[in-house]
Amino acid sequence: MPFERNTIALTGVCLASLLFGLEISSVPVILSKLESVLAADFKDLQWIMNAYTIACTTVLMATGTLADRFGRKRVMVATTVAFGLASLLCGLATSAPLLIAARFLQGLAGGAMLTCSVAVLSHQFQDGKARGKAFVAWSVVAGIGLGFGPAIGGLIVALSNWQWVFLIHVPLAILALAFIGAGVTESRDHNARKLDWAGMLTLSAAVFGFSYLITQGGDLGTGVRIGVTIASVAAFIAFVVAEKINPYPMFDFSVFRIRQFSGAIMGAIGMNFSYWPFIIYLPIYYSGVLGYDSTTTGLLLLVYTLPFMVMPPLAERLRARYQARIAIPLGLLTLGIGFIAMWVGSGLEGANWMTMLPGTLIAGIGIGLTNSPTTNTTTGAVSPDRAGMASGIDISARLITLAINIAVLGLLLTQGIAAYLGKALGPALDAGEIRTLAERIATGNLSDLVRETPSLATLDPSGAIVHASLVHGFGWVMLYCGIGVLALSVIGFVIFGPKRVAPLERRFAAAE
């Protein structure tokens, strides 16, 4: 029966979205473990996360076209298989470079799988009401993956080993494949457009270049740094030109003239400017600064992410009553207040999880208020035939901002640590030694650092300076996130402009 088939298909697609969400939020909990078992430095840890997000961005827009041309079910099956195999490679990795490469492959598969999920559900559920319910279920399951990922990651490490944070996706992918194969109906668009190769390659090159510059810039010579900067800027300019001259671009810049769309994109950028990149570093704060184990850290991160799952109904009521021009900036404002509260709580004497609790809860409420109105506004602000492209721009804006800010937050963390060390240790260490030490401290593994570093054994035998420097670095990060997202809230409110008057209201006003 169609109902049963659609239910089976929805189960398979929801499992795929669960895999995607888990892979983003469960990995940060094990980063400190990877630092020791894989001899990964701080930059390696950044790339273990960033390889996934950059790879996702690379394939987002292309996958829709491929699915339209070769069959949505076929491409969905292929990407789910690829995700399972890439997860297996991640679990079998024996070094940081191998894990980074496997994470890139996993990101390619994950981004493609996410895009296919949207395409499959859109075709599988033809009735508008049923389609709405299907997307609600899909969003809830994705939220469960993102929300419970940290706790699940911490629990896996506590019961087994870090490899199973990746390997667990292999049986889940097989289960998803069984449901997808049994339930999804094959479909394709015989008028599918050609791939925008120029747009994909230039955008990917620009994002990778900027991320590489921020992450590795301190170790590059002046000439190389200038060269990477020029190449990244040139790639971005080439991307803009390519999209302007392509008759079927993956990024149609004309949609940015629509105030509702552009204002909502500020919401997408704001969330990934602060909340989602910070979740990668927050486990380091809980373990390195506050000294909690991976299980406790995972549970504390659940407090950070849980409101993301429970706030969407209230967010939609706010959007319905006050429009997106109020709902989205209000969500970003709440998010910014949360980060300022975290900054205050982390700087208190005897800071612990209780002093961080108000800020993490407020930030979680802010992300919950922002996410659903942002997604619904970006797709609802354009005509139905452009909804797929609008959704692609929305997701791309999120992942590009996420990739760049993973690097930015890492840079701020190490610079904040280095600034504190420079003042506390004075001329005892040169700039190069301070930078190297700051990167080691930024991993959060402080227990053996003093003992393994001869200079610190003399200068800071108790480890108090090292600990205080990490607190100082996180202060920089939280303040950056808070001020930045508050600024984006104001920018978004200005872009939305005055309240839109409905047609009936206009006629009534004109009659008066």
GROMACS .gro file of C-alpha atoms in nm, residues 195-401:
model
  207
  195LEU     CA    1   2.615   2.057  -1.356
  196ASP     CA    2   2.758   2.397  -1.269
  197TRP     CA    3   3.118   2.272  -1.259
  198ALA     CA    4   3.269   2.622  -1.265
  199GLY     CA    5   3.060   2.734  -0.968
  200MET     CA    6   3.129   2.421  -0.764
  201LEU     CA    7   3.506   2.421  -0.816
  202THR     CA    8   3.562   2.793  -0.762
  203LEU     CA    9   3.345   2.808  -0.449
  204SER     CA   10   3.513   2.501  -0.301
  205ALA     CA   11   3.858   2.644  -0.377
  206ALA     CA   12   3.768   2.976  -0.210
  207VAL     CA   13   3.628   2.813   0.107
  208PHE     CA   14   3.923   2.574   0.136
  209GLY     CA   15   4.173   2.856   0.074
  210PHE     CA   16   4.029   3.085   0.341
  211SER     CA   17   4.003   2.799   0.593
  212TYR     CA   18   4.360   2.690   0.519
  213LEU     CA   19   4.486   3.048   0.555
  214ILE     CA   20   4.319   3.095   0.893
  215THR     CA   21   4.422   2.754   1.025
  216GLN     CA   22   4.777   2.728   0.891
  217GLY     CA   23   4.861   3.096   0.837
  218GLY     CA   24   5.091   3.121   1.139
  219ASP     CA   25   5.319   2.849   1.000
  220LEU     CA   26   5.336   2.990   0.647
  221GLY     CA   27   5.597   3.227   0.518
  222THR     CA   28   5.492   3.578   0.417
  223GLY     CA   29   5.514   3.499   0.046
  224VAL     CA   30   5.306   3.182   0.076
  225ARG     CA   31   5.051   3.358   0.293
  226ILE     CA   32   5.009   3.635   0.036
  227GLY     CA   33   4.987   3.378  -0.243
  228VAL     CA   34   4.714   3.177  -0.066
  229THR     CA   35   4.522   3.499   0.007
  230ILE     CA   36   4.538   3.612  -0.357
  231ALA     CA   37   4.438   3.268  -0.482
  232SER     CA   38   4.142   3.248  -0.241
  233VAL     CA   39   4.015   3.595  -0.333
  234ALA     CA   40   4.062   3.517  -0.704
  235ALA     CA   41   3.865   3.192  -0.662
  236PHE     CA   42   3.579   3.376  -0.495
  237ILE     CA   43   3.573   3.645  -0.767
  238ALA     CA   44   3.578   3.369  -1.030
  239PHE     CA   45   3.283   3.204  -0.853
  240VAL     CA   46   3.078   3.528  -0.863
  241VAL     CA   47   3.160   3.578  -1.232
  242ALA     CA   48   3.079   3.214  -1.314
  243GLU     CA   49   2.738   3.240  -1.148
  244LYS     CA   50   2.664   3.569  -1.326
  245ILE     CA   51   2.730   3.432  -1.675
  246ASN     CA   52   2.587   3.082  -1.627
  247PRO     CA   53   2.227   3.063  -1.754
  248TYR     CA   54   2.152   2.797  -1.488
  249PRO     CA   55   2.368   2.890  -1.189
  250MET     CA   56   2.363   2.698  -0.862
  251PHE     CA   57   2.367   3.039  -0.686
  252ASP     CA   58   2.118   3.283  -0.838
  253PHE     CA   59   2.227   3.608  -0.674
  254SER     CA   60   1.904   3.780  -0.780
  255VAL     CA   61   1.724   3.618  -0.484
  256PHE     CA   62   1.926   3.838  -0.250
  257ARG     CA   63   1.717   4.132  -0.371
  258ILE     CA   64   1.428   3.978  -0.179
  259ARG     CA   65   1.444   4.126   0.170
  260GLN     CA   66   1.279   3.826   0.335
  261PHE     CA   67   1.535   3.590   0.183
  262SER     CA   68   1.840   3.803   0.261
  263GLY     CA   69   1.725   3.869   0.617
  264ALA     CA   70   1.672   3.498   0.674
  265ILE     CA   71   2.019   3.419   0.538
  266MET     CA   72   2.154   3.637   0.820
  267GLY     CA   73   1.990   3.387   1.053
  268ALA     CA   74   2.164   3.096   0.877
  269ILE     CA   75   2.498   3.277   0.898
  270GLY     CA   76   2.447   3.382   1.261
  271MET     CA   77   2.383   3.028   1.385
  272ASN     CA   78   2.696   2.895   1.217
  273PHE     CA   79   2.900   3.201   1.306
  274SER     CA   80   2.870   3.113   1.673
  275TYR     CA   81   2.664   2.820   1.798
  276TRP     CA   82   2.765   2.527   1.578
  277PRO     CA   83   3.140   2.600   1.549
  278PHE     CA   84   3.155   2.658   1.925
  279ILE     CA   85   3.015   2.310   1.996
  280ILE     CA   86   3.343   2.175   1.854
  281TYR     CA   87   3.547   2.366   2.115
  282LEU     CA   88   3.307   2.347   2.410
  283PRO     CA   89   3.414   1.987   2.496
  284ILE     CA   90   3.773   2.117   2.527
  285TYR     CA   91   3.649   2.375   2.777
  286TYR     CA   92   3.460   2.118   2.983
  287SER     CA   93   3.746   1.867   2.984
  288GLY     CA   94   4.053   2.096   2.978
  289VAL     CA   95   3.931   2.384   3.195
  290LEU     CA   96   3.675   2.219   3.422
  291GLY     CA   97   3.830   1.871   3.425
  292TYR     CA   98   3.520   1.663   3.340
  293ASP     CA   99   3.541   1.321   3.173
  294SER     CA  100   3.393   1.244   2.831
  295THR     CA  101   3.063   1.108   2.968
  296THR     CA  102   2.999   1.414   3.185
  297THR     CA  103   3.105   1.640   2.899
  298GLY     CA  104   2.857   1.469   2.668
  299LEU     CA  105   2.575   1.519   2.918
  300LEU     CA  106   2.665   1.887   2.965
  301LEU     CA  107   2.665   1.935   2.588
  302LEU     CA  108   2.316   1.789   2.587
  303VAL     CA  109   2.208   2.092   2.793
  304TYR     CA  110   2.360   2.309   2.519
  305THR     CA  111   2.179   2.128   2.236
  306LEU     CA  112   1.850   2.007   2.385
  307PRO     CA  113   1.663   2.340   2.347
  308PHE     CA  114   1.739   2.319   1.975
  309MET     CA  115   1.490   2.029   1.961
  310VAL     CA  116   1.210   2.164   2.181
  311MET     CA  117   1.190   2.530   2.073
  312PRO     CA  118   1.078   2.502   1.705
  313PRO     CA  119   0.699   2.499   1.783
  314LEU     CA  120   0.733   2.825   1.979
  315ALA     CA  121   0.959   2.965   1.707
  316GLU     CA  122   0.695   2.897   1.441
  317ARG     CA  123   0.425   3.061   1.651
  318LEU     CA  124   0.645   3.369   1.686
  319ARG     CA  125   0.704   3.374   1.311
  320ALA     CA  126   0.332   3.338   1.239
  321ARG     CA  127   0.238   3.616   1.478
  322TYR     CA  128   0.523   3.865   1.439
  323GLN     CA  129   0.672   3.764   1.101
  324ALA     CA  130   1.027   3.652   1.032
  325ARG     CA  131   1.155   4.010   1.064
  326ILE     CA  132   1.103   3.979   1.442
  327ALA     CA  133   1.140   3.604   1.499
  328ILE     CA  134   1.482   3.556   1.338
  329PRO     CA  135   1.659   3.866   1.483
  330LEU     CA  136   1.504   3.781   1.821
  331GLY     CA  137   1.650   3.430   1.801
  332LEU     CA  138   1.995   3.569   1.715
  333LEU     CA  139   1.964   3.826   1.993
  334THR     CA  140   1.890   3.547   2.242
  335LEU     CA  141   2.182   3.346   2.107
  336GLY     CA  142   2.416   3.642   2.151
  337ILE     CA  143   2.297   3.701   2.508
  338GLY     CA  144   2.367   3.333   2.578
  339PHE     CA  145   2.728   3.369   2.468
  340ILE     CA  146   2.777   3.684   2.673
  341ALA     CA  147   2.636   3.496   2.973
  342MET     CA  148   2.879   3.210   2.907
  343TRP     CA  149   3.166   3.458   2.887
  344VAL     CA  150   3.065   3.605   3.224
  345GLY     CA  151   3.016   3.260   3.380
  346SER     CA  152   3.349   3.126   3.256
  347GLY     CA  153   3.534   3.423   3.406
  348LEU     CA  154   3.394   3.384   3.756
  349GLU     CA  155   3.614   3.261   4.040
  350GLY     CA  156   3.558   2.889   4.082
  351ALA     CA  157   3.377   2.862   3.749
  352ASN     CA  158   3.205   2.527   3.695
  353TRP     CA  159   2.919   2.376   3.500
  354MET     CA  160   2.667   2.568   3.710
  355THR     CA  161   2.816   2.906   3.617
  356MET     CA  162   2.805   2.800   3.250
  357LEU     CA  163   2.451   2.658   3.271
  358PRO     CA  164   2.254   2.984   3.222
  359GLY     CA  165   2.454   3.081   2.915
  360THR     CA  166   2.437   2.739   2.750
  361LEU     CA  167   2.061   2.718   2.806
  362ILE     CA  168   2.000   3.069   2.670
  363ALA     CA  169   2.220   2.997   2.366
  364GLY     CA  170   2.029   2.673   2.305
  365ILE     CA  171   1.698   2.858   2.325
  366GLY     CA  172   1.835   3.114   2.078
  367ILE     CA  173   1.933   2.850   1.822
  368GLY     CA  174   1.593   2.683   1.863
  369LEU     CA  175   1.414   3.012   1.801
  370THR     CA  176   1.627   3.086   1.492
  371ASN     CA  177   1.659   2.760   1.301
  372SER     CA  178   1.304   2.673   1.194
  373PRO     CA  179   1.197   3.030   1.096
  374THR     CA  180   1.518   3.066   0.896
  375THR     CA  181   1.461   2.750   0.693
  376ASN     CA  182   1.093   2.820   0.631
  377THR     CA  183   1.157   3.182   0.534
  378THR     CA  184   1.438   3.116   0.286
  379THR     CA  185   1.227   2.863   0.095
  380GLY     CA  186   0.899   3.052   0.138
  381ALA     CA  187   1.037   3.386   0.019
  382VAL     CA  188   1.082   3.262  -0.340
  383SER     CA  189   0.852   3.101  -0.596
  384PRO     CA  190   0.799   2.723  -0.563
  385ASP     CA  191   1.012   2.646  -0.870
  386ARG     CA  192   1.309   2.817  -0.702
  387ALA     CA  193   1.261   2.663  -0.356
  388GLY     CA  194   1.526   2.395  -0.417
  389MET     CA  195   1.784   2.654  -0.519
  390ALA     CA  196   1.693   2.873  -0.219
  391SER     CA  197   1.729   2.576   0.013
  392GLY     CA  198   2.067   2.500  -0.142
  393ILE     CA  199   2.187   2.857  -0.079
  394ASP     CA  200   2.059   2.835   0.280
  395ILE     CA  201   2.247   2.510   0.353
  396SER     CA  202   2.559   2.632   0.170
  397ALA     CA  203   2.560   2.958   0.368
  398ARG     CA  204   2.542   2.755   0.689
  399LEU     CA  205   2.821   2.514   0.601
  400ILE     CA  206   3.053   2.777   0.451
  401THR     CA  207   3.013   2.996   0.760
   0.00000   0.00000   0.00000
